[in-house]
Coordinates of C-alpha atoms in Angstrom, one line a residue:
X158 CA -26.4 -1.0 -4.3
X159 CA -25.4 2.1 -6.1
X160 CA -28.0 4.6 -7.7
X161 CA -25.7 3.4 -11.1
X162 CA -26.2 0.1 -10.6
X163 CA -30.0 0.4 -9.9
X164 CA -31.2 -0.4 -13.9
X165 CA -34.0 -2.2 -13.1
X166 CA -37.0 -1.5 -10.9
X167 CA -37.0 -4.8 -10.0
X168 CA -33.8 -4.5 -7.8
X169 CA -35.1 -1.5 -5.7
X170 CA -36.2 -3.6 -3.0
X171 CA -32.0 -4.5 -2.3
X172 CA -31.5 -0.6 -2.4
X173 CA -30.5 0.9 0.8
X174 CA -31.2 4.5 0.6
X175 CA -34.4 6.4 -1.3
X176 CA -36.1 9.5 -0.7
X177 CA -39.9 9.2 -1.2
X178 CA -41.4 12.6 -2.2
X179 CA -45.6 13.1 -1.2
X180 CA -47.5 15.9 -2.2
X181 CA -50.4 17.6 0.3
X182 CA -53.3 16.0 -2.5
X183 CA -52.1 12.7 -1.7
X184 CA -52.0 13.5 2.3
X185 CA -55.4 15.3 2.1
X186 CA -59.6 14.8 2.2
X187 CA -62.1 15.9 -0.3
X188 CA -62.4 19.2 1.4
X189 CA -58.5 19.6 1.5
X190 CA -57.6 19.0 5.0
X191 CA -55.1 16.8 6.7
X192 CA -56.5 13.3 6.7
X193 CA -54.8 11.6 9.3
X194 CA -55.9 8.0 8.2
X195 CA -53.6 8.6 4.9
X196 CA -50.7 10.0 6.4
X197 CA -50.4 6.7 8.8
X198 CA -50.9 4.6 5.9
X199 CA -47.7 5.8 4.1
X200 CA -46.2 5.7 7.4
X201 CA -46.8 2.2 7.5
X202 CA -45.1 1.1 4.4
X203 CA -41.8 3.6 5.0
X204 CA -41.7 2.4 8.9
X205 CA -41.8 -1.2 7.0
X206 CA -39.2 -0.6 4.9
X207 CA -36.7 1.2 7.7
X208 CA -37.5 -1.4 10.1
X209 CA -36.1 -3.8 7.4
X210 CA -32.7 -2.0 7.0
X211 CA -33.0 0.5 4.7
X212 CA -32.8 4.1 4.9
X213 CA -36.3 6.9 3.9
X214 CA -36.0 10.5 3.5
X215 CA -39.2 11.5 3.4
X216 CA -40.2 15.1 1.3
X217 CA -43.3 15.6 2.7
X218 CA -45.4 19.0 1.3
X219 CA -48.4 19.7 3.4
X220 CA -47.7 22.2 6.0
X221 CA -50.4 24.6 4.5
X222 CA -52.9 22.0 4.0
X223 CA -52.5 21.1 7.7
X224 CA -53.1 24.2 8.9
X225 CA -55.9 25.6 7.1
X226 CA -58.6 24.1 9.5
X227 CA -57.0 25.6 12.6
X228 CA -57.6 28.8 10.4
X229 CA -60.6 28.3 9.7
X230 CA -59.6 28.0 6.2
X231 CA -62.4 27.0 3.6
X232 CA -60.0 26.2 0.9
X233 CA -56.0 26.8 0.1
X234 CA -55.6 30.5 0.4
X235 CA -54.6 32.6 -2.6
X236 CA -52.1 35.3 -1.1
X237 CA -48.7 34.7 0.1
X238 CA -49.0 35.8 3.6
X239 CA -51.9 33.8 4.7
X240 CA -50.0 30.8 3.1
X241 CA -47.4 31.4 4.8
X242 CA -49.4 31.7 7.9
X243 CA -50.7 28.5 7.7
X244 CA -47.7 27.0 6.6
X245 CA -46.2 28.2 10.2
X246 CA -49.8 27.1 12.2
X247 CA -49.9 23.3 9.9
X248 CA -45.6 22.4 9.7
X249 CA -45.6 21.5 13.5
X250 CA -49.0 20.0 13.7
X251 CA -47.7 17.7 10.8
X252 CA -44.7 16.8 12.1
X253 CA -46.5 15.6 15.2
X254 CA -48.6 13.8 13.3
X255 CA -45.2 11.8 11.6
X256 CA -43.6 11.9 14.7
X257 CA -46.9 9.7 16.3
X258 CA -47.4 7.5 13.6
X259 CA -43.2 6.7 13.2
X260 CA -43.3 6.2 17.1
X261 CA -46.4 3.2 17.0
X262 CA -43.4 1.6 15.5
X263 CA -40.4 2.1 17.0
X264 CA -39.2 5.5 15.2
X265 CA -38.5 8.6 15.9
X266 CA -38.3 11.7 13.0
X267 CA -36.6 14.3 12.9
X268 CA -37.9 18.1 11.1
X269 CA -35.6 19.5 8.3
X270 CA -37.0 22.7 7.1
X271 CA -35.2 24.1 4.0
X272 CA -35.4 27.0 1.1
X273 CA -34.7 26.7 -2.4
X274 CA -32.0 29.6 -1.2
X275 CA -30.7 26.5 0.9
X276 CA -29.4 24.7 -2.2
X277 CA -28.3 27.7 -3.4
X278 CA -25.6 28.9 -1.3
X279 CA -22.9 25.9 -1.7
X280 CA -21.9 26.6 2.1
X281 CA -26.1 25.6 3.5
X282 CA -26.0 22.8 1.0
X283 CA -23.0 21.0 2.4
X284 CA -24.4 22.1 5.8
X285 CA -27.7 20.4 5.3
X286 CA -26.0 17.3 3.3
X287 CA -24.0 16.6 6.5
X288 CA -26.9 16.9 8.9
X289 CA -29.0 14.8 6.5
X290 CA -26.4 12.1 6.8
X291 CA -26.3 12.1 10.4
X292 CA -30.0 11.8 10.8
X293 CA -30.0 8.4 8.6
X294 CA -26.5 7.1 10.3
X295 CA -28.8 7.9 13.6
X296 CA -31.9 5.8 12.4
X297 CA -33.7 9.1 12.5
X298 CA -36.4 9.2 9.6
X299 CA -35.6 13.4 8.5
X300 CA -39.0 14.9 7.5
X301 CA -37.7 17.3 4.6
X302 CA -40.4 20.1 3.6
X303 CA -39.9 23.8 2.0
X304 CA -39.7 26.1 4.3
X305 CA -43.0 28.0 3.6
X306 CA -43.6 30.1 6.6
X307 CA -40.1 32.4 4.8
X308 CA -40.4 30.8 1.2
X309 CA -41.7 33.3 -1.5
X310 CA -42.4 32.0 -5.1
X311 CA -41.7 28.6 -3.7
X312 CA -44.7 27.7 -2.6
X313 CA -46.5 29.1 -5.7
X314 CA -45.0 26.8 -7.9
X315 CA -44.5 23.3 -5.9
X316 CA -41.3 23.6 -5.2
X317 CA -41.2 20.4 -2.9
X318 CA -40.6 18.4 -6.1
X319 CA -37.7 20.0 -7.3
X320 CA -36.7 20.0 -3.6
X321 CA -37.0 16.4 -3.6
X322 CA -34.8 15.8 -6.7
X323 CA -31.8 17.8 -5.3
X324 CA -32.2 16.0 -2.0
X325 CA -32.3 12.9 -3.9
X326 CA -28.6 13.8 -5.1
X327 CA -27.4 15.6 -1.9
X328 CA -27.7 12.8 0.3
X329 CA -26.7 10.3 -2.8
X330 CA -29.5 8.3 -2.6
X331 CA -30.4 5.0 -4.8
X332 CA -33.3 5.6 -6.2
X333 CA -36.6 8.8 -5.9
X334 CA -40.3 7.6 -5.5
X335 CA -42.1 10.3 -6.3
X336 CA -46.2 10.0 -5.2
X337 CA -48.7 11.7 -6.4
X338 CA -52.6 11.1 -7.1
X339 CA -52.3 9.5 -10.4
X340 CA -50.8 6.2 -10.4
X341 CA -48.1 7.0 -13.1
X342 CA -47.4 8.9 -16.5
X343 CA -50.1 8.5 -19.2
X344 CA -50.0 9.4 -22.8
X345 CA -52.7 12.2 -21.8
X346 CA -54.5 13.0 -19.3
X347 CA -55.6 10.2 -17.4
X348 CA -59.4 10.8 -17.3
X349 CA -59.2 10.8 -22.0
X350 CA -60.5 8.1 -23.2
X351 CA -57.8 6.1 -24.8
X352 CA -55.1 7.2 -22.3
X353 CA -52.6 4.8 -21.5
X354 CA -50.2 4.6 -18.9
X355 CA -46.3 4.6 -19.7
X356 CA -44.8 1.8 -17.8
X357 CA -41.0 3.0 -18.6
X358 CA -39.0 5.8 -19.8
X359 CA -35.1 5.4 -21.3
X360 CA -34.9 9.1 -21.9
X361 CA -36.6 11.4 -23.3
X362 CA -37.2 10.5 -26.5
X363 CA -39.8 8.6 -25.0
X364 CA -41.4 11.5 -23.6
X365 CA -42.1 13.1 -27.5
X366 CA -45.9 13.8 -27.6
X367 CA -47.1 13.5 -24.3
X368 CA -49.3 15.6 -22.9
X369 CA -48.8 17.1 -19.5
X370 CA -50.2 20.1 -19.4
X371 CA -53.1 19.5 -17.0
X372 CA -53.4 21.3 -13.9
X373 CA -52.8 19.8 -10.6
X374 CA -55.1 19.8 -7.4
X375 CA -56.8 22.5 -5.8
X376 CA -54.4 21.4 -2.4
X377 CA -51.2 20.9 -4.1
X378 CA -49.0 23.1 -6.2
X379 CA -47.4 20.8 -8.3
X380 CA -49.0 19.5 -11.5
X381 CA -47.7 16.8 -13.8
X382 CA -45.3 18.9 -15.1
X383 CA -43.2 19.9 -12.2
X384 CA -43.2 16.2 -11.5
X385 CA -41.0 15.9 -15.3
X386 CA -39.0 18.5 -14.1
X387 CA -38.0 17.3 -10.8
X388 CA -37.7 13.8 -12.8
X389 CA -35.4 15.2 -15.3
X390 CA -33.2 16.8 -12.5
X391 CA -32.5 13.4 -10.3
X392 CA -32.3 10.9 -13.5
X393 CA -29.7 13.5 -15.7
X394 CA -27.7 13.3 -12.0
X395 CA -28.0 9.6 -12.0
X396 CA -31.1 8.9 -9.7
X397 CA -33.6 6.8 -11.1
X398 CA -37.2 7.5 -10.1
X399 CA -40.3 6.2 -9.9
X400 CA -43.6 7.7 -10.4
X401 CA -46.7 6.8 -8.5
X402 CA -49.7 6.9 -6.5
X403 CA -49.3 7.3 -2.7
X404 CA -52.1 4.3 -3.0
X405 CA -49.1 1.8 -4.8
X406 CA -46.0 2.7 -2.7
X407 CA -45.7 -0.5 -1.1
X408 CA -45.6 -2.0 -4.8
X409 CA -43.8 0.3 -6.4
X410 CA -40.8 0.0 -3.3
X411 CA -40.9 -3.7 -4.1
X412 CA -40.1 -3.4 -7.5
X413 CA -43.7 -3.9 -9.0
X414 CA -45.2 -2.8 -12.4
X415 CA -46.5 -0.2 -11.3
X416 CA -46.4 3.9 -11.7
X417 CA -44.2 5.1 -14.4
X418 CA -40.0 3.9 -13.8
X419 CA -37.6 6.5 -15.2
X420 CA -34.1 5.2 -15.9
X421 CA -31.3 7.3 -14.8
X422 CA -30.1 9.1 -17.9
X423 CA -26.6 10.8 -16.5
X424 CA -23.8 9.8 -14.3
X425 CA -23.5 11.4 -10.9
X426 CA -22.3 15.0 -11.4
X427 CA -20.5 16.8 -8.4
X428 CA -22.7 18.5 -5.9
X429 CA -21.2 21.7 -7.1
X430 CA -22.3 21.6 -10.6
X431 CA -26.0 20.1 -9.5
X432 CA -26.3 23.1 -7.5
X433 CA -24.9 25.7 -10.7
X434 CA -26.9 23.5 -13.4
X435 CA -30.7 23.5 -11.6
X436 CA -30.5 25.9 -7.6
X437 CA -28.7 28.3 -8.5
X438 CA -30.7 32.0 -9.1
X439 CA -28.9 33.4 -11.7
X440 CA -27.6 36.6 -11.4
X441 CA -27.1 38.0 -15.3
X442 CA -26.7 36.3 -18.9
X443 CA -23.3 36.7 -21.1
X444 CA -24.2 36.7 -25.1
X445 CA -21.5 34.9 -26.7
X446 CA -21.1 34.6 -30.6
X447 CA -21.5 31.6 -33.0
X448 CA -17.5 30.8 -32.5
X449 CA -17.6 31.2 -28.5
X450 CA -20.7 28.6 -28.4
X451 CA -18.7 26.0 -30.4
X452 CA -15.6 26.4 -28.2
X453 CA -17.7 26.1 -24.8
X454 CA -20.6 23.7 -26.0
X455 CA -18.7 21.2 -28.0
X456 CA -14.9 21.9 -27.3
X457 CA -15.4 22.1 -23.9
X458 CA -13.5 25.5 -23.8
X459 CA -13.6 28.0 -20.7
X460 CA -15.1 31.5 -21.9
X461 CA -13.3 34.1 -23.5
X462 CA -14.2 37.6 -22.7
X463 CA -13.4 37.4 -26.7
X464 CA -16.3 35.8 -27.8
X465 CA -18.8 38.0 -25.6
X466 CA -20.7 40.5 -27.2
X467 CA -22.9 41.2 -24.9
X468 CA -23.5 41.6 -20.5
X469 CA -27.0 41.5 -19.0
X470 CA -28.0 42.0 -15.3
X471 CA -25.9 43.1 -12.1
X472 CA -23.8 40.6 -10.8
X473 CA -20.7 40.4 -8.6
X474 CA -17.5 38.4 -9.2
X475 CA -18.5 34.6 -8.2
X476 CA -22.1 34.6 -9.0
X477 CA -23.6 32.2 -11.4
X478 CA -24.9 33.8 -14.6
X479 CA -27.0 32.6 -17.8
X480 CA -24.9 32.0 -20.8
X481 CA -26.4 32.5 -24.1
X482 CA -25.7 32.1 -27.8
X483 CA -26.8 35.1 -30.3
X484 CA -30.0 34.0 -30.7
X485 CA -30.9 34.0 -26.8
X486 CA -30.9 29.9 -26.6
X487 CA -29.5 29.3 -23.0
X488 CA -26.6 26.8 -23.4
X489 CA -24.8 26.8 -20.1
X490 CA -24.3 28.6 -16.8
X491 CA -21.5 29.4 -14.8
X492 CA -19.7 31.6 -12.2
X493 CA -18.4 34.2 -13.6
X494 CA -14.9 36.0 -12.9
X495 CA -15.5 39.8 -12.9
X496 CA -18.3 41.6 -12.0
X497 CA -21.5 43.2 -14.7
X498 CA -19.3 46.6 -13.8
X499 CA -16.2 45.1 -15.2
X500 CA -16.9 42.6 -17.7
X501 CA -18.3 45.1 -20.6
X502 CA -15.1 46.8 -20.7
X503 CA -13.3 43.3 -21.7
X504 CA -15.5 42.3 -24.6
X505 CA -14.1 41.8 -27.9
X506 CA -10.7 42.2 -26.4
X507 CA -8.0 38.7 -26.3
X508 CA -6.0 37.8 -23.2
X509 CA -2.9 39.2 -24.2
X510 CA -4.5 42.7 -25.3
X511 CA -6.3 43.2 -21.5
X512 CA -2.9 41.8 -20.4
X513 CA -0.5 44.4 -22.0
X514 CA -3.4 47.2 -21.3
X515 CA -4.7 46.6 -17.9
X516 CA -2.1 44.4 -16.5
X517 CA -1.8 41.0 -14.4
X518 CA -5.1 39.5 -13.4
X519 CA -7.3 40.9 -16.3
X520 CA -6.1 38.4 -18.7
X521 CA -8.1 35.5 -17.3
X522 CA -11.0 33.5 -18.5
X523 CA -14.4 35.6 -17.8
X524 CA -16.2 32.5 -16.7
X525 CA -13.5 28.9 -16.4
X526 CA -14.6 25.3 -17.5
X527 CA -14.1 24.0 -14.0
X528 CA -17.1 26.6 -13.1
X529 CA -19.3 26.1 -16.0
X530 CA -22.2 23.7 -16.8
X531 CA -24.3 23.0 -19.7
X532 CA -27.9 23.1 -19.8
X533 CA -28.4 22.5 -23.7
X534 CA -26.7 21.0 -25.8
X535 CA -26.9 22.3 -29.4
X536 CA -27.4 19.4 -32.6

């Protein structure tokens, strides 16, 4: 069954392929460290559901966690090089503990490390799609976590779930659980009095005064935003998700009322624009006026170097940029054609006027439609 066909959480137990996405509070003791007896409990449901016949990629955040009592680690550190110290000490000690628990029955894992630079570059992407498709066409359960012995801001900022949602797409699966320590959206925080939780969300109209602005664990990174985030990524692609507590897995993989379901909002965009529209670093912005806006947001026009009035950052030819109406609103990004040297000596100017003065080449778009995505539409 196809991630478009998926409408209803009560078909995901026919789906074949899902990427299940745990964050280190849900793997983790009151103290913070690794606790074994919860890891093998979510082992147990995604050994369940491979032995069956379908396919898990597993996003598993928890390298740091894991290796802060080797350290002699009281609590998650605060600076980035003793993270990433015990991200190096705790990512093989838990993939050992996957790759025992998988093996009680019958599996064998295999370790995918990757950055956010990974999904980045187009070339590493395609390179880790195809060795993520070989891993599943194997029976091999990949264990997918940010690399955060190298990773920078990553690991600041929970990264694993936006990691998750673009694995979600690269290896076209049906359907994203995402686990966490809640057991699904609420109207507020889930401790208020008078909180409810949201069974289902259509779009995001339905997401209009909620309140997710509480902080996350002391373990984890990610709070309930990032979560939205990483759900808004893999349902505007066309991966639905659902949200939930590593406690209701088993339920929510068999198509239970539980956790929050988020329909897929979009259809399936190419890998190429996924990576320019939500991986991509940009590089620069281009300021376009009122009239350029209209021809790129809802004509569907390639950019002029026309309707730019202004060039921000250093780029090189190729590299994705921001690009902006006058008032600074991001609408789209692209790749653009010239580099931040070039491109402030075509503004203003039409095709056939940087044709006739600067010859053959210069009179192309400064960022094409086939290279361009938006991020926003304007009403």
């Amino acid at each position: 069954m196809s991630a478009a066909a998926l409408s209803d959480r009560r078909l995901l137990p026919e789906v074949r392929r899902v990427v299940v996405k745990v964050g280190s509070s849900s793997l983790t003791d009151e103290s913070g460290k690794l606790d074994p007896a919860r890891l093998r409990a979510l082992v147990d449901v995604l050994a369940a559901r491979v032995n069956g016949g379908h396919q898990v990629v597993l996003v598993s955040s928890g390298a740091i966690a894991t290796g802060m009592d080797p350290l002699g680690l009281a609590r998650r550190p605060r600076d980035l090089a003793t993270q990433q110290a015990a991200a190096s000490v705790g990512q093989g000690l838990l993939v050992a503990h996957y790759t025992r628990a998988f093996a009680d029955h019958g599996l064998r894992v295999g370790q995918v490390l990757l950055t956010a630079d990974d999904t980045m570059r187009r070339t590493q992407y395609r390179n880790a799609q195809r060795a993520l498709d070989r891993l599943l066409d194997l029976g091999i359960v990949p264990i997918v976590n940010e690399n955060d012995t190298v990773a920078t801001d990553e690991i600041r900022f929970g990264d694993n779930d936006r990691l998750a949602a673009l694995v979600s797409h690269l290896v076209h699966a049906d359907a994203m659980a995402l686990l966490t320590d809640v057991d699904g959206l609420y109207t507020g925080p889930p401790n208020r009095p008078g909180s409810r939780r949201i069974p289902e969300v259509r779009g995001p109209k339905d997401l209009e005064g909620i309140d997710v602005t509480a902080r996350g664990s002391g373990v984890g990174t990610g709070g309930m935003v990032t979560k939205l985030e990483s759900v808004a990524i893999a349902t505007a692609s066309g991966v639905p998700v659902v949200l939930t507590s590593t406690a209701q897995v088993a339920p929510a993989l068999d198509g239970e009322d539980v956790g929050t379901w988020f329909a897929a909002t979009g259809r399936r965009a190419s890998t190429r624009l996924l990576w320019l529209a939500y991986a991509a670093r940009t590089r620069g912005r281009l300021v376009l006026d009122e009239g350029a806006v209209r021809a790129v947001v809802e004509r569907g026009k390639s950019l002029l170097p026309a309707g730019v009035t202004a060039v921000e950052g250093e780029f090189e030819a190729g590299d994705p940029v921001e690009i902006a109406g006058p008032d600074g609103t991001v609408v789209a990004r692209g790749l653009v054609a010239y580099s931040a040297q070039e491109a402030p000596t075509l503004l203003g100017r039409g095709t056939a006027e940087l044709r006739e003065d600067l010859g053959e080449g210069y009179d192309r778009e400064l960022v094409h439609r086939d290279d361009l995505v938006l991020v926003r539409r304007r009403r």
